[in-house]
mmCIF file of C-alpha atoms in Angstrom:
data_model
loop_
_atom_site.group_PDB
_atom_site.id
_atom_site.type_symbol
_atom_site.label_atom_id
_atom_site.label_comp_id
_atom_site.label_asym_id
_atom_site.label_seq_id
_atom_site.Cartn_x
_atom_site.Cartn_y
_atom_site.Cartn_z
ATOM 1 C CA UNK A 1 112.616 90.889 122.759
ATOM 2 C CA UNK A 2 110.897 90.341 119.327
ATOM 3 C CA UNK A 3 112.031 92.324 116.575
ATOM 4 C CA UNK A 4 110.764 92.728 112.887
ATOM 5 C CA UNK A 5 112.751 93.435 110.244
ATOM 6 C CA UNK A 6 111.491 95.270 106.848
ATOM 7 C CA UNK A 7 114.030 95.343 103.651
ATOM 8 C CA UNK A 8 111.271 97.394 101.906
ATOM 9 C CA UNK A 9 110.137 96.896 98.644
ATOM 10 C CA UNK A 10 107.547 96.953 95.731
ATOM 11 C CA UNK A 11 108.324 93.468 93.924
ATOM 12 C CA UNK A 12 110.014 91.983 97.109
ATOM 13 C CA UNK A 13 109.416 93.130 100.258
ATOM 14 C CA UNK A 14 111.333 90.866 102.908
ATOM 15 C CA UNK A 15 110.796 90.172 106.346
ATOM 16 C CA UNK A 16 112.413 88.870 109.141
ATOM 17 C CA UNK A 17 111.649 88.028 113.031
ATOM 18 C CA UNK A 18 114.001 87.641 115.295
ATOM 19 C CA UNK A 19 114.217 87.108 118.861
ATOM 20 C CA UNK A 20 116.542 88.210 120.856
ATOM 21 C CA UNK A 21 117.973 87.269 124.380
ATOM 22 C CA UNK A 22 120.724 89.044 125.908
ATOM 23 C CA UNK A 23 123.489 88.728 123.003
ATOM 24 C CA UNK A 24 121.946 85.796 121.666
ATOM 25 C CA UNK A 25 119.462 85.849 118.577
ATOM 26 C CA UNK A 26 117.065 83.104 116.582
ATOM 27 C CA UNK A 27 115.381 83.231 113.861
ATOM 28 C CA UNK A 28 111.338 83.067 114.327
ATOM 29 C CA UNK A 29 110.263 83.701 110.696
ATOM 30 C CA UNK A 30 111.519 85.045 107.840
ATOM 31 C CA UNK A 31 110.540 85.644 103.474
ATOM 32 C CA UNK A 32 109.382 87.470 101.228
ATOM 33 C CA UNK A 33 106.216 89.481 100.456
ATOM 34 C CA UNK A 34 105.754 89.730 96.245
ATOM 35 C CA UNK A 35 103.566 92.009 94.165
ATOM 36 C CA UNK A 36 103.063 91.084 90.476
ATOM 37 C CA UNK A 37 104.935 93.793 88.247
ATOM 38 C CA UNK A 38 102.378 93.258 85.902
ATOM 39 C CA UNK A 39 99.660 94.531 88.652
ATOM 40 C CA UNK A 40 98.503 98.608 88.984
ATOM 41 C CA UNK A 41 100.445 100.349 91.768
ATOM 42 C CA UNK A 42 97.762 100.932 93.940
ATOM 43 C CA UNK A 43 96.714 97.491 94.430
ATOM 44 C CA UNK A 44 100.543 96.179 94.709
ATOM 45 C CA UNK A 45 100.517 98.698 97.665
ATOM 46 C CA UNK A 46 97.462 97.869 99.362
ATOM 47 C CA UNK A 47 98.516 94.234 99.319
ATOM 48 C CA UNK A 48 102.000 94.670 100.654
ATOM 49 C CA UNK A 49 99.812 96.817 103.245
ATOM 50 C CA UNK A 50 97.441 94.038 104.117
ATOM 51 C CA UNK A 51 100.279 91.504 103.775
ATOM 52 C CA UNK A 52 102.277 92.968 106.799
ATOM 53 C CA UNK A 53 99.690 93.763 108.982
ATOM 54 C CA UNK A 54 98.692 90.249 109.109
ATOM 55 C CA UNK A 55 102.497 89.492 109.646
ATOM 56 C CA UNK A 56 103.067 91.915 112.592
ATOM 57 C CA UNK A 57 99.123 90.268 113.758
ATOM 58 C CA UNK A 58 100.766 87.112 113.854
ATOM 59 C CA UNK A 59 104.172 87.529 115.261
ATOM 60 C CA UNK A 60 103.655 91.034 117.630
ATOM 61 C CA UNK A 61 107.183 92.060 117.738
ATOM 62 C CA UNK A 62 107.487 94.780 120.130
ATOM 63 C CA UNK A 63 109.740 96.222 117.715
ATOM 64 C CA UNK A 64 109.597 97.044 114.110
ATOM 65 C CA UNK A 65 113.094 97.858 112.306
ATOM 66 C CA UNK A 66 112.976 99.370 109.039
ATOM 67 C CA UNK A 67 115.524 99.838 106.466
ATOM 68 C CA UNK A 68 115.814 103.388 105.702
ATOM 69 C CA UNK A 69 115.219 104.572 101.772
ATOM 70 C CA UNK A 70 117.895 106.647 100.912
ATOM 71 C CA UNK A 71 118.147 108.268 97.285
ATOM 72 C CA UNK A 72 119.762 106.281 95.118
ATOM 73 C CA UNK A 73 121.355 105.589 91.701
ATOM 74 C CA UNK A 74 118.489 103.884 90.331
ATOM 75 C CA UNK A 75 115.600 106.869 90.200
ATOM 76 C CA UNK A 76 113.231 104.523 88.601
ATOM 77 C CA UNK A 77 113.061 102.188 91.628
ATOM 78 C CA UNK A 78 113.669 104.685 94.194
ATOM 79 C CA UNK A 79 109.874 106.058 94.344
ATOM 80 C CA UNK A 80 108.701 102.636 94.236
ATOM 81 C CA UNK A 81 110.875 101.635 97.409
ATOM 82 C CA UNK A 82 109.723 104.948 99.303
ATOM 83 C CA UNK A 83 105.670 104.355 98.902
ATOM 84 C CA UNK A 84 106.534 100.841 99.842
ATOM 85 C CA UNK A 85 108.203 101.950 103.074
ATOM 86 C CA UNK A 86 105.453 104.475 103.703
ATOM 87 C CA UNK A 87 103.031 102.000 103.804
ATOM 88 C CA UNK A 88 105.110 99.687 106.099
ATOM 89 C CA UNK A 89 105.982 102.443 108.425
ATOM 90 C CA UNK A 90 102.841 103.098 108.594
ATOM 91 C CA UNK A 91 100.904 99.834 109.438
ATOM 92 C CA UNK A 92 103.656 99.200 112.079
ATOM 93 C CA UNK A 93 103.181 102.747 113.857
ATOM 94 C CA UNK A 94 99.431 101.493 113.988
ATOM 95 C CA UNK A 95 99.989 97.902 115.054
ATOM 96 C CA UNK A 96 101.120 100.106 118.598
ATOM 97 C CA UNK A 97 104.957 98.526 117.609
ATOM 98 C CA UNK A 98 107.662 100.620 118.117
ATOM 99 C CA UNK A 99 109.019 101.764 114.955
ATOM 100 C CA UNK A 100 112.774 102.167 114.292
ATOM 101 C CA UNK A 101 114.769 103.274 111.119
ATOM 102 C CA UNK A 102 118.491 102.133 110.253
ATOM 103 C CA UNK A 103 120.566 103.421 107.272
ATOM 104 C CA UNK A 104 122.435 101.254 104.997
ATOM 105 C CA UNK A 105 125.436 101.570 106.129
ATOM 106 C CA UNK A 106 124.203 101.259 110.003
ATOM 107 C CA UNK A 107 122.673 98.071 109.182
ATOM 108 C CA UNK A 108 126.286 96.628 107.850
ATOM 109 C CA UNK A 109 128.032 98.269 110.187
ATOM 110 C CA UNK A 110 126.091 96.031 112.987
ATOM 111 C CA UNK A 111 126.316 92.785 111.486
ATOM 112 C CA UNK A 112 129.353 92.402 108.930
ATOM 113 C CA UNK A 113 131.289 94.977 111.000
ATOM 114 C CA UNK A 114 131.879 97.642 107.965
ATOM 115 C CA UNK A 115 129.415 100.313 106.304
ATOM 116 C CA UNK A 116 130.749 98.914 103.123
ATOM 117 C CA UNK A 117 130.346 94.952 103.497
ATOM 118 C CA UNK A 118 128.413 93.261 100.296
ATOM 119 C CA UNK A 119 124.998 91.279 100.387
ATOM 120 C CA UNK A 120 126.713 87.894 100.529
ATOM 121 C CA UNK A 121 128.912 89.175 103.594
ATOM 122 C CA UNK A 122 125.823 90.780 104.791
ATOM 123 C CA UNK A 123 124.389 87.339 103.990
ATOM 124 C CA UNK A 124 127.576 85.110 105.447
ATOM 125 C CA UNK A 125 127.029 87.168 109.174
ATOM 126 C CA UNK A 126 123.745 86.388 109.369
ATOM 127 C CA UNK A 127 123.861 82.800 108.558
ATOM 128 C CA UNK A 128 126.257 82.781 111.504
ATOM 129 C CA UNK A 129 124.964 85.075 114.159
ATOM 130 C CA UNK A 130 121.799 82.982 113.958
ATOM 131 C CA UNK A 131 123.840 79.492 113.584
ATOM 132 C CA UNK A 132 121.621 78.707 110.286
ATOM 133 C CA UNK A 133 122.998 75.125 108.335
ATOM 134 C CA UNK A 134 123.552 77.401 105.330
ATOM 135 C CA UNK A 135 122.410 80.973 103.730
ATOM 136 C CA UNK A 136 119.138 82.140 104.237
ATOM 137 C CA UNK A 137 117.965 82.953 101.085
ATOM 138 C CA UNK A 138 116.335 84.788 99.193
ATOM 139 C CA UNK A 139 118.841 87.460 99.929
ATOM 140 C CA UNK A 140 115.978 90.065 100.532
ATOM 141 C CA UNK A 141 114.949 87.688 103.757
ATOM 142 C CA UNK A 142 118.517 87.450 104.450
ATOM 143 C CA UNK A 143 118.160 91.462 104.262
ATOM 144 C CA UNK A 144 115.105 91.968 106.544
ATOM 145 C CA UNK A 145 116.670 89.628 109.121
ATOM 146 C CA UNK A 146 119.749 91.642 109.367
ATOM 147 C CA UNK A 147 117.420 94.910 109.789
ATOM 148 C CA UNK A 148 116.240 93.100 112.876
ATOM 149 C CA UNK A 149 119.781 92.120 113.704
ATOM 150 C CA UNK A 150 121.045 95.634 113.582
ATOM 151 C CA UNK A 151 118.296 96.790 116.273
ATOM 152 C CA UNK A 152 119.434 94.286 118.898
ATOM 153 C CA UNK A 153 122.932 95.057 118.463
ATOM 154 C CA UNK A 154 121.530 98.797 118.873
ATOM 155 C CA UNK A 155 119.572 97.907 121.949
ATOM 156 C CA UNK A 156 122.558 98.852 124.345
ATOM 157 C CA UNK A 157 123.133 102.353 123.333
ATOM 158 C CA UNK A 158 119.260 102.795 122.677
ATOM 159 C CA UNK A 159 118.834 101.884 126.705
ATOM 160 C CA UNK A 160 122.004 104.069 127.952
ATOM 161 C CA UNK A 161 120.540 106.892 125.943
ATOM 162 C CA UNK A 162 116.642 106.633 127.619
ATOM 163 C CA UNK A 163 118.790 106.398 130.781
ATOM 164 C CA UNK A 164 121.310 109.542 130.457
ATOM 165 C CA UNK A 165 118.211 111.621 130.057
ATOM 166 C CA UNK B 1 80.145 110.362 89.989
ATOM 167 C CA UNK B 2 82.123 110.688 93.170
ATOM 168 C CA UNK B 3 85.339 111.586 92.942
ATOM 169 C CA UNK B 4 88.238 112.396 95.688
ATOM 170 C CA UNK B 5 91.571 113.934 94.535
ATOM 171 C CA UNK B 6 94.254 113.831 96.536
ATOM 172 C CA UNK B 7 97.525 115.714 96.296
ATOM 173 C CA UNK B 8 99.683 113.748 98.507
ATOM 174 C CA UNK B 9 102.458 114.971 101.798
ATOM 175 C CA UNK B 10 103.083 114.395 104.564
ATOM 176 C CA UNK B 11 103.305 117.893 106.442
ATOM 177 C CA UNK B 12 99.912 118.596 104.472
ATOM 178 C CA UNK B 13 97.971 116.313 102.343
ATOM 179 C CA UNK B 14 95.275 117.929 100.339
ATOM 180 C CA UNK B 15 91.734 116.134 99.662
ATOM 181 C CA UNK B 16 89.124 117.164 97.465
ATOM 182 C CA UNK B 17 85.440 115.468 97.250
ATOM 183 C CA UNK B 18 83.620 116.422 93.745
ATOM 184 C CA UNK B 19 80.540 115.339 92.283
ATOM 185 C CA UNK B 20 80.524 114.980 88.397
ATOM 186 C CA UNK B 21 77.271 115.433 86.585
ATOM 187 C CA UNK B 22 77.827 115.495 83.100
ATOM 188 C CA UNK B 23 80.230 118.564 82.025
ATOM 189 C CA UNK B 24 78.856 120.113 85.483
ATOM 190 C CA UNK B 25 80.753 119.403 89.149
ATOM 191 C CA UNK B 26 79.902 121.045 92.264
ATOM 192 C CA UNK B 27 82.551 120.381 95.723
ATOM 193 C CA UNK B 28 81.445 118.077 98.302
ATOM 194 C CA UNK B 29 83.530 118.581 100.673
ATOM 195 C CA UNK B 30 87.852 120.138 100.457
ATOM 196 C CA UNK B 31 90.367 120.024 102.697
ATOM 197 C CA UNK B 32 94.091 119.176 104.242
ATOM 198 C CA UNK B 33 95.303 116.689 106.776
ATOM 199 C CA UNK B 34 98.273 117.560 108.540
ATOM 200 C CA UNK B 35 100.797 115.952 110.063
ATOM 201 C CA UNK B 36 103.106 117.439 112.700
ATOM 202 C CA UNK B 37 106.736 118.164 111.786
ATOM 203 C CA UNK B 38 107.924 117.087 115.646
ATOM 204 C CA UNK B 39 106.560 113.784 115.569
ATOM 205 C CA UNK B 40 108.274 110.745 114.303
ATOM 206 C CA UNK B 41 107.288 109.529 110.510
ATOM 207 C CA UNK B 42 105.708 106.525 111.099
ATOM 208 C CA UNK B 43 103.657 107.526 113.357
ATOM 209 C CA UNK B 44 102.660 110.897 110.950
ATOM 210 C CA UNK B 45 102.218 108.209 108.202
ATOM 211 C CA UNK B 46 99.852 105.914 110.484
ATOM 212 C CA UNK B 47 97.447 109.480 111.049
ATOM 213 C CA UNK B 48 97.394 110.212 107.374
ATOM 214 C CA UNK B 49 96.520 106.524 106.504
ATOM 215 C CA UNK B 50 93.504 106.488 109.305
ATOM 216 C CA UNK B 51 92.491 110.174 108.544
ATOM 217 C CA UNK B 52 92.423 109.189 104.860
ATOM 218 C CA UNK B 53 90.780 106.114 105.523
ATOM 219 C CA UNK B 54 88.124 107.549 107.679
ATOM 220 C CA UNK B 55 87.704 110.124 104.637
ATOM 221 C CA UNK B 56 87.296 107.767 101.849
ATOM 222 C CA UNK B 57 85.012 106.047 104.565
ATOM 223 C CA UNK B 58 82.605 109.069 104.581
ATOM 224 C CA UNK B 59 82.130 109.654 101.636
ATOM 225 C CA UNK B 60 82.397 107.000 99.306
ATOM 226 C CA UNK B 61 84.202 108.028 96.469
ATOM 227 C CA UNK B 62 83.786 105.971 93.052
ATOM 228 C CA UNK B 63 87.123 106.839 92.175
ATOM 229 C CA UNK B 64 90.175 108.320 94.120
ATOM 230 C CA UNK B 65 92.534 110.465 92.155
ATOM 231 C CA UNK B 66 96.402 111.076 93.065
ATOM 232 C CA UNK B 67 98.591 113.883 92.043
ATOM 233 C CA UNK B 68 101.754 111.691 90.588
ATOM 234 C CA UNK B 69 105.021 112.408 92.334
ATOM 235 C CA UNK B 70 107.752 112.947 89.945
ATOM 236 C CA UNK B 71 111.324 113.532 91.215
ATOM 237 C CA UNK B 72 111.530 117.196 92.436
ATOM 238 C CA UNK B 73 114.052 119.128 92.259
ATOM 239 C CA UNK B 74 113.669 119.372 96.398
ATOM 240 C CA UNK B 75 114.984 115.532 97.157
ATOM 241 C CA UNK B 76 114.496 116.257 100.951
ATOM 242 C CA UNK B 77 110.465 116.462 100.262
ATOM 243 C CA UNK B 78 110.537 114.283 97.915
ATOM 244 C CA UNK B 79 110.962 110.548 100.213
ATOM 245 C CA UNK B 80 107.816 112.094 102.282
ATOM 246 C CA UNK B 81 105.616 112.944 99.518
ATOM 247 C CA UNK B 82 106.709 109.197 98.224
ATOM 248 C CA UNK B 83 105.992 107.875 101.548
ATOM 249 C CA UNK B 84 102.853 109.844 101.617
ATOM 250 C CA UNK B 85 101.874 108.503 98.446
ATOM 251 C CA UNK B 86 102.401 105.254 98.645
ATOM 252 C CA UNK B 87 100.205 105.182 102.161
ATOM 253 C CA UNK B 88 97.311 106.993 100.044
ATOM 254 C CA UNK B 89 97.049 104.616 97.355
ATOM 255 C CA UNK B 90 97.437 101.763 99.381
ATOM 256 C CA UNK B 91 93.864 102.915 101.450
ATOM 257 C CA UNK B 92 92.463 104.060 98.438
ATOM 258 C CA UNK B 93 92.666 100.164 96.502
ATOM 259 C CA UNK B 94 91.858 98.745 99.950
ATOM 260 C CA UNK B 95 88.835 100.661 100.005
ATOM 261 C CA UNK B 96 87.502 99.444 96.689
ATOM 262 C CA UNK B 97 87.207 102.272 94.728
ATOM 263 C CA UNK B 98 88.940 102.542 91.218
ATOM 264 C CA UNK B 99 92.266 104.382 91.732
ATOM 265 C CA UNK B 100 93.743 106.977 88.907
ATOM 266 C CA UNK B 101 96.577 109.292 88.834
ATOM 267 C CA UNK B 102 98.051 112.160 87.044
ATOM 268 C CA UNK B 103 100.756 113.940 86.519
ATOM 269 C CA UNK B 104 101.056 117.635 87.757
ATOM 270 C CA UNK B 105 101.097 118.861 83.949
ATOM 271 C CA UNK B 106 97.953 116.573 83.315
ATOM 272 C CA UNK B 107 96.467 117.958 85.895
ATOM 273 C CA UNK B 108 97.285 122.060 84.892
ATOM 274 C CA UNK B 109 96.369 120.884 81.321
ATOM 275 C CA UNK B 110 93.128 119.539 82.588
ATOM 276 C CA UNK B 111 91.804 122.660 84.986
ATOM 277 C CA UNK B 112 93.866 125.449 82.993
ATOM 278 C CA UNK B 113 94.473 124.764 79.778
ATOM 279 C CA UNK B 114 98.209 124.530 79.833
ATOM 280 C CA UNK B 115 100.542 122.366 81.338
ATOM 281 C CA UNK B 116 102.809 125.236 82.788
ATOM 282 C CA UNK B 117 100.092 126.971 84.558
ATOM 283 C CA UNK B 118 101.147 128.316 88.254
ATOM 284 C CA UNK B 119 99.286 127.770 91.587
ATOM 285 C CA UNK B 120 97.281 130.737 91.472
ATOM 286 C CA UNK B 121 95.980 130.102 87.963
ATOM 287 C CA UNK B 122 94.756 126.347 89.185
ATOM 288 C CA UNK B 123 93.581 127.892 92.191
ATOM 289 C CA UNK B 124 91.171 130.398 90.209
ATOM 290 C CA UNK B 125 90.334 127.998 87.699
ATOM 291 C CA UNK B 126 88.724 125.493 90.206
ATOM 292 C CA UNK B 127 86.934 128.658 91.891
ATOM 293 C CA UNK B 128 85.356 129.389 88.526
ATOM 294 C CA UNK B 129 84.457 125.892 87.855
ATOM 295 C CA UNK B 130 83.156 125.024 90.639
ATOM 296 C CA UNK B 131 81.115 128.129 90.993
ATOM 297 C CA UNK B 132 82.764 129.128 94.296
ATOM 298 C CA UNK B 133 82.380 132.817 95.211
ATOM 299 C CA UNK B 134 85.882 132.925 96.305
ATOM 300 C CA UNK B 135 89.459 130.946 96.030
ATOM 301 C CA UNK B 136 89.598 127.689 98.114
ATOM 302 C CA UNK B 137 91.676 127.914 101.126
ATOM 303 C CA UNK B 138 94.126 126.205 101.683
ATOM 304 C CA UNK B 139 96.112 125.947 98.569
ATOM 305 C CA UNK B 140 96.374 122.191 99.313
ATOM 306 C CA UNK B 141 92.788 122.024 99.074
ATOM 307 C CA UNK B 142 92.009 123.603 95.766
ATOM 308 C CA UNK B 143 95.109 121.351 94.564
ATOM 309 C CA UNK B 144 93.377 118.365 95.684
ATOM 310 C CA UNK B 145 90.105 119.419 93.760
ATOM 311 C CA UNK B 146 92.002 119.956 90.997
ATOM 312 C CA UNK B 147 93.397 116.694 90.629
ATOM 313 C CA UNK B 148 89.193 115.468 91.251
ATOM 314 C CA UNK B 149 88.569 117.676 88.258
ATOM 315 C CA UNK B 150 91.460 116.981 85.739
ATOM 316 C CA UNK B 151 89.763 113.297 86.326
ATOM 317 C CA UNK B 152 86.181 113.939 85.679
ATOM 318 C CA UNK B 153 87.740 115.737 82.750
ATOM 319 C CA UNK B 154 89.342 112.295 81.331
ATOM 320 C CA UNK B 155 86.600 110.417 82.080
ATOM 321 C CA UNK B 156 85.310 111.047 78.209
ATOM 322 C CA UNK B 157 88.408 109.764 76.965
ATOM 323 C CA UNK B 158 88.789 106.775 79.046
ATOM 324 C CA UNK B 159 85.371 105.509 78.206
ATOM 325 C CA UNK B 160 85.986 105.641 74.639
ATOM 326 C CA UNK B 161 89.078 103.902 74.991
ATOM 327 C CA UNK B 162 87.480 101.120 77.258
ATOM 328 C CA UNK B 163 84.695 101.019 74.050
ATOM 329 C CA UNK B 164 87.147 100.958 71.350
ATOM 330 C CA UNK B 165 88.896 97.747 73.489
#
């Protein structure tokens, strides 16, 4: 089971791929996709676009977990962060992946064990549940990996739910 | 001059094709793609990226012109008109063509003559410019148009700014 993970994002988008095997997970690839700040909108978009399609053509995860955009504090950013995960929810649904969405607090929940854990616990738990020698960074791959993380520890319930039906 | 406008969302995305010929314009083509409300995001995000892309395919627009999204006061909308966005302007640069947007009082200023002007005002204003004998239907349409025509309007401007560089 190959997942993708997508921390989305205009100046950093990361990305993670993860493979999964019963309740056992490595890392296949993981970064960082950057857009110049300095660049018009449109075409930091359209690369970020073209960026991941050729990641999900190389890797073909049967599964593409994204980080859900939730309004926050920071208005300025937030649009930014919600065309960027429009345009990565889109090029997954077209790459034939399935496409899955996790909150914030889901995504914590799964791998530090509480909604409210920090990036560098966030970061500590992945490190671990992938045995890495030390902290994936940067933290937005770290991010992105636990996105992926947080489907497979999903997987269960997913499956029992497809079944009660 | 070829321009499309697009007012961006995801339930219904307006597009408007324009041809400018000095201070004339006459519509090429108007319309809305819509998305269904049952199905999941991505996959409504994936349609309105191909549809769009098929679109700008067709009829080669010089430019493509996007309605800004400003925080609303409706913040439920607001992630998929974001999300929306973000998938239009990422087609739009991968297509080529220049990419401009405007902000919805631009746009009122541009086709109306005042920034506060309602739907129905726009909506009869691009009628009368564009020679139409009656209102565009749907309203998502003539909104599209608009934002085509509140950029042929500019254009003046922006060449004498490029000049003066």
């Amino acid at each position: 089971m190959l997942v993708m993970g997508i921390d989305p994002g205009l100046s950093r988008c990361g990305y993670g791929v993860v493979r999964g095997r019963g309740r056992a997970a490595e890392a296949v690839a993981a970064g960082v996709i950057r857009t110049a700040k300095t660049d018009p909108i449109p075409q930091r978009l359209y690369e970020l676009q073209s960026e991941l399609a050729d990641l999900i053509t190389i890797h073909r995860p049967e599964t593409v977990a994204i980080e859900q955009v939730l309004f926050q504090v920071n208005v300025r950013t937030a649009m930014g962060v919600g065309q960027a995960s429009g345009v990565a929810m889109a090029v997954a649904a077209g790459s034939g992946a399935e496409v899955a969405e996790y909150s914030p607090t889901q995504i914590k929940m799964a791998v530090a064990g509480w909604g409210g854990a920090g990036k560098e616990q966030v970061g500590r738990m992945v490190q671990t549940l992938l045995r890495l020698p030390q902290p994936l960074k940067p933290v937005d791959a770290a991010d992105a990996i636990a996105v992926a993380l947080c489907h497979l520890a999903h997987l269960p319930i997913r499956s029992s739910i497809r079944a009660a039906r």
